[in-house]
Structures are given as C-alpha cells and as structure tokens.
Amino acid sequence: MKILVTGGAGYIGSHTCVELLNENYDVVVLDNLSNSSEESLFRVKNITGKSLEFYKADLLNKKQILAVFSEHKIDGVIHFAGLKAVGESVSIPLKYFHNNITGTLNLLAVMNDFNVKNIVFSSSATVYGDPASLPIKEEFPLSATNPYGRTKLMIEEILQDLYHSDKNWNIALLRYFNPMGAHKSGEIGEDPCGIPNNLMPYISQVAIGLLPQVSVFGNDYDTPDGTGVRDFIHVVDLALGHIKTLPKLFTNPGLVIYNLGTGIGYSVLEIIKGFEAASNKKIPYKIVDRRPGDIAACWADPTKAKEELGWKANKTLADMCKDTWNWQKNNPNGYGESL
Ligand code: NAD
Ligand code: WQD
C-alpha cells in the first residue's frame, strides 16, 4: 500500500512517516521545504532503517503534483502540507488562503484525475472557535477566529462538498488538539523557524538558553490557576492516530471526522512545571497580558476515535516533556544549517 504524505518533512509529517514505515507502508513524501528541512527525512530513514521517496515539490505547482502521481500508483494521501502560523496568517492572509486552499485544490484535482479518492486531512481544534462547553465533541458548532483557522474550515467544507458530489471519495478530517513532544530517539522533533509561537517549543528554547524567559499570556482566565488550558497530545500518539485512520479509510466509510486529543487539559503553568521536572532546569517566566485571540480552555472528547478507530493517546505529560527535552538538548539548533 503506497501513501503520499504531503508536508511529510514537517513536524507531524516526519513522525507519521516513521510510523507508516514501521507498519510497512510504502511512503512518498511531497514537500516544498518552506517550513522544514530534508534532514528530517534522512533521520526518518535512520530511525526506521527503511527508505522513502522524496519529491521537493510545491502544491501550488500542479505539474509537480502530476509528476508524483504519474510515477507512483498512490493508494491514499495524508495531507499535512500547509502554513500554520496563526499570527502570520492575520498579517498576510492572502498568502495563507493561496497556499493552503489553492494547494489543496490542486492536490484534489490531480487525485480526482488519477482516481485516487482516499484522503486524510490535517484539520485542527481551531475549527471549534471558542467552544460553549467542554469537552469538545465532533458535532460542536464550527467557526474561525483567524485566517489560518478559516483555511482549515474552508478546506473541511470543500471536502464535504466534494464527497457530496461523488460518494467514491473517502475522506477523514482529523482535528488535532495541541501536539508536542518528539520521537523517543531524539532524532526528529519540532524545529520552528525563528522565535516559536507555540508554548512547548518556546519553553524548550528557554531551557536550552536560546531565549531568556517564557511570557505567560494571562493569569486571569476562568481556569484553576488562571492560565490557559489546552489538550496537549504527544506527536507520536498523533502519528499513530493516522495509522489507525488508514485502515478505516480503506473500508469506504465516506466522510468521517475525528478529534485527536487526550481528553485532558493542562494549564500553561502545569506545562512549565512538567518541563522543569523533565529537564531538571528552572524555567523563568513572567505573567504578561493575554494574547489577542486566545481562548481560556480547550480539550477534546476523544471517545469517537476510540470507538471507531480503536485509537487512544497513551503518552503522559511527563513523556511529552521528557521527549521534547531529549530532542532539544540533542539538537540545540534543530536541524541546523540545512533549514
Ligand atoms: P509543519 O510546518 O512542520 O509541516 C508542514 C509542512 O508542509 C512543512 O514541511 C512545509 O514545508 C510543507 N508545506 C507548506 N506549504 C506547502 C506547499 N505549498 N507545498 C508543499 N509543501 C508545503 O507543520 P506541522 O506542525 O507538522 O503541521 C502539519 C499540519 O497539521 C498542517 O496542515 C497544520 O496546519 C496542521 N495542524 C498543526 C497543528 C500544530 O499545532 N502543529 C495543530 C493542528 C493542525
Ligand atoms: C497554548 C497556550 C497560550 C505561548 C495554536 C493554534 C491552533 C493549533 C495549535 C494549528 C495558550 C499560552 C503560548 C507563549 C503562553 N495549531 N502561551 N506563552 O494557541 O492553543 O493553538 O497551536 O492548528 O490553531 O492557535 O497553542 O502553544 O500557541 O498556546 O503563555 O509563549 O500557551 O496563551 O494558552 P494554541 P499555543
């Protein structure tokens, strides 16, 4: 079974490639390396002792997608490729709409032409906006609070319309909560460009001495310690969620939607404490104003994925912190020069 992984050199994509190869799938990666390095794929090969095919190609270039489908008989696609920085999407929305939506439309058109109609799409908990209650179930109302989130919502809607037009499509919308952690080998992990936007890479860069302190965005939320609460999920658990989704996709389920989260919410201060314990380092922090657009709390009800996919997140907060630290201390500059 041959799987095309768009965005496979990125953070979640590279971890998913490891698990795909471990399960003996043939893997073809398409990535333009706009937010990643080919080094991650060399390391995927080291970890697994298996090879994959890599195309440095852009979803905005339809000819490059066509080349991949002409050269391989693809059975299904896991579509990670996209831009994901929320703040940047507010400043340059057109770039986000063009890259994420046009890129997806090009991919779907080529898949349609080659009669490859099985796709797993990386959606996000951001499509729930500011939820009215917790935990979040798949049928909760959807909304977008920024252009990045709108691209996820629009792509979900495009995929719904596509499925309604042609029931031969099998589409899994996977709504990820907050991924963190790294492969236990410490060979692959999250390697953000510039100053991290997300909490975990920021904390680990403080721990390694690249940044002076964490700014905690608000301690006056209606949460137990006043700081934001999120459903942090280990990236390997998330990758395994894709492995459990593929067999489901090949049973012709039509369009299916799953939350991939742990069902547990941790606060920003709990994450900082967890990281201090794992790294044996003091993490200096200061409380600053809330970050515009942030919600107080968000965690998943992951029951549907457990019942229908037989998937559940198994790793703990301690695992997430330990594995992030292992990656960060072995790779203080991430993938280094090659990015
Ligand atoms: P990432 O930036 O590490 O990986 C995305 C990959 O896509 C990168 O390797 C990038 O080079 C590639 N890419 C971007 N545009 C492309 C294009 N036009 N053509 C070819 N390749 C392109 O991000 P990630 O954290 O691994 O996220 C993967 C997916 O999951 C994204 O779609 C993201 O929106 C979604 N997601 C991420 C999170 C998160 O917090 N990391 C949460 C929910 C959903
Ligand atoms: C987590 C908590 C912050 C940084 C984002 C996207 C979402 C999804 C996952 C892709 C919040 C606090 C953070 C810092 C802090 N991505 N924080 N200081 O905002 O939940 O989700 O990534 O789909 O769409 O919005 O994640 O890691 O940025 O923040 O206090 O330096 O940490 O306020 O409470 P978020 P995050």
CSV table of C-alpha atoms in Angstrom, one decimal, residues 12-156:
chain,number,residue,atom,x,y,z
A,12,ILE,CA,3.8,15.9,12.4
A,13,GLY,CA,4.5,14.6,8.9
A,14,SER,CA,8.0,13.3,9.8
A,15,HIS,CA,6.7,11.5,12.9
A,16,THR,CA,3.9,10.0,10.8
A,17,CYS,CA,6.4,8.8,8.1
A,18,VAL,CA,8.2,6.9,10.9
A,19,GLU,CA,5.0,5.1,11.9
A,20,LEU,CA,4.0,4.4,8.3
A,21,LEU,CA,7.3,2.8,7.5
A,22,ASN,CA,7.2,0.8,10.8
A,23,GLU,CA,3.8,-0.5,9.5
A,24,ASN,CA,5.4,-1.4,6.2
A,25,TYR,CA,3.6,1.1,4.1
A,26,ASP,CA,5.4,2.5,1.1
A,27,VAL,CA,5.9,6.2,1.6
A,28,VAL,CA,6.2,9.0,-0.9
A,29,VAL,CA,6.8,12.5,0.5
A,30,LEU,CA,5.9,15.7,-1.3
A,31,ASP,CA,7.2,18.9,0.4
A,32,ASN,CA,8.4,22.2,-0.8
A,33,LEU,CA,10.6,22.6,2.4
A,34,SER,CA,9.2,26.0,3.1
A,35,ASN,CA,9.0,25.3,6.8
A,36,SER,CA,11.2,22.2,7.1
A,37,SER,CA,14.4,20.5,6.1
A,38,GLU,CA,15.2,17.4,4.1
A,39,GLU,CA,17.4,16.4,7.1
A,40,SER,CA,14.2,15.3,8.9
A,41,LEU,CA,13.6,12.7,6.2
A,42,PHE,CA,17.2,11.4,6.4
A,43,ARG,CA,16.6,10.9,10.1
A,44,VAL,CA,13.3,9.1,9.5
A,45,LYS,CA,15.3,6.7,7.4
A,46,ASN,CA,17.9,6.3,10.2
A,47,ILE,CA,15.2,5.6,12.8
A,48,THR,CA,13.3,3.0,10.7
A,49,GLY,CA,16.1,1.5,8.6
A,50,LYS,CA,13.7,1.9,5.7
A,51,SER,CA,13.7,4.2,2.7
A,52,LEU,CA,11.1,6.6,1.3
A,53,GLU,CA,10.8,8.6,-1.9
A,54,PHE,CA,11.1,12.3,-1.6
A,55,TYR,CA,9.9,15.0,-4.1
A,56,LYS,CA,10.8,18.6,-3.4
A,57,ALA,CA,7.7,19.9,-4.9
A,58,ASP,CA,5.1,22.6,-4.3
A,59,LEU,CA,1.3,22.0,-4.2
A,60,LEU,CA,1.0,25.4,-5.9
A,61,ASN,CA,2.6,23.8,-8.9
A,62,LYS,CA,0.2,21.3,-10.4
A,63,LYS,CA,2.7,19.9,-12.8
A,64,GLN,CA,4.9,18.9,-9.9
A,65,ILE,CA,2.0,17.0,-8.3
A,66,LEU,CA,1.1,15.4,-11.6
A,67,ALA,CA,4.7,14.1,-11.8
A,68,VAL,CA,4.3,12.3,-8.5
A,69,PHE,CA,1.1,10.6,-9.4
A,70,SER,CA,2.4,9.7,-12.9
A,71,GLU,CA,5.4,8.0,-11.3
A,72,HIS,CA,3.6,6.2,-8.5
A,73,LYS,CA,0.4,4.2,-8.0
A,74,ILE,CA,-0.8,6.0,-4.9
A,75,ASP,CA,-3.4,4.3,-2.8
A,76,GLY,CA,-4.1,7.2,-0.4
A,77,VAL,CA,-2.9,10.6,0.6
A,78,ILE,CA,-2.2,12.1,4.1
A,79,HIS,CA,-2.4,15.8,3.5
A,80,PHE,CA,-0.3,17.7,6.1
A,81,ALA,CA,1.2,20.4,3.8
A,82,GLY,CA,0.1,23.9,4.8
A,83,LEU,CA,1.2,27.1,6.5
A,84,LYS,CA,0.2,27.1,10.2
A,85,ALA,CA,1.4,30.3,12.0
A,86,VAL,CA,-1.8,32.0,13.3
A,87,GLY,CA,-0.3,35.5,13.8
A,88,GLU,CA,1.3,35.5,10.4
A,89,SER,CA,-2.0,34.5,8.8
A,90,VAL,CA,-3.6,37.6,10.3
A,91,SER,CA,-0.8,39.9,8.7
A,92,ILE,CA,-0.7,38.1,5.4
A,93,PRO,CA,-4.0,36.3,4.9
A,94,LEU,CA,-3.7,36.1,1.1
A,95,LYS,CA,-0.6,34.0,1.4
A,96,TYR,CA,-2.4,31.6,3.7
A,97,PHE,CA,-5.5,31.4,1.5
A,98,HIS,CA,-3.4,30.9,-1.6
A,99,ASN,CA,-1.0,28.3,-0.1
A,100,ASN,CA,-3.5,26.3,1.9
A,101,ILE,CA,-6.6,26.4,-0.2
A,102,THR,CA,-5.2,26.6,-3.8
A,103,GLY,CA,-2.6,24.0,-2.8
A,104,THR,CA,-5.4,21.7,-1.6
A,105,LEU,CA,-7.5,22.3,-4.7
A,106,ASN,CA,-4.6,21.4,-6.9
A,107,LEU,CA,-3.9,18.2,-5.0
A,108,LEU,CA,-7.6,17.2,-5.1
A,109,ALA,CA,-7.8,17.9,-8.8
A,110,VAL,CA,-4.9,15.6,-9.5
A,111,MET,CA,-6.2,12.9,-7.2
A,112,ASN,CA,-9.5,13.1,-9.0
A,113,ASP,CA,-7.8,12.8,-12.4
A,114,PHE,CA,-5.9,9.7,-11.2
A,115,ASN,CA,-8.9,8.3,-9.5
A,116,VAL,CA,-7.2,8.3,-6.1
A,117,LYS,CA,-10.0,9.2,-3.8
A,118,ASN,CA,-8.7,8.4,-0.3
A,119,ILE,CA,-7.5,11.3,1.8
A,120,VAL,CA,-6.7,12.1,5.4
A,121,PHE,CA,-6.7,15.9,6.1
A,122,SER,CA,-4.9,17.6,8.9
A,123,SER,CA,-7.6,19.8,10.4
A,124,SER,CA,-7.4,21.5,13.8
A,125,ALA,CA,-9.2,22.1,17.0
A,126,THR,CA,-9.2,25.7,15.9
A,127,VAL,CA,-12.3,25.0,13.8
A,128,TYR,CA,-14.3,24.9,17.1
A,129,GLY,CA,-13.5,28.6,17.7
A,130,ASP,CA,-14.3,29.4,21.3
A,131,PRO,CA,-16.4,26.4,22.4
A,132,ALA,CA,-19.5,27.0,24.5
A,133,SER,CA,-18.7,23.9,26.7
A,134,LEU,CA,-16.1,21.3,27.3
A,135,PRO,CA,-15.0,18.7,26.4
A,136,ILE,CA,-15.4,19.3,22.7
A,137,LYS,CA,-17.3,16.8,20.6
A,138,GLU,CA,-17.0,16.5,16.8
A,139,GLU,CA,-20.6,17.7,16.3
A,140,PHE,CA,-20.0,21.1,18.1
A,141,PRO,CA,-20.6,24.2,16.0
A,142,LEU,CA,-17.7,25.4,13.9
A,143,SER,CA,-16.2,28.9,13.5
A,144,ALA,CA,-12.9,30.5,12.6
A,145,THR,CA,-11.2,33.2,14.6
A,146,ASN,CA,-8.3,33.9,12.3
A,147,PRO,CA,-7.3,33.4,8.6
A,148,TYR,CA,-5.3,30.2,9.4
A,149,GLY,CA,-8.4,28.7,11.1
A,150,ARG,CA,-10.6,29.8,8.2
A,151,THR,CA,-8.4,27.9,5.8
A,152,LYS,CA,-8.9,24.7,7.8
A,153,LEU,CA,-12.7,25.4,8.0
A,154,MET,CA,-12.9,26.2,4.3
A,155,ILE,CA,-10.9,23.0,3.3
A,156,GLU,CA,-13.2,20.9,5.5
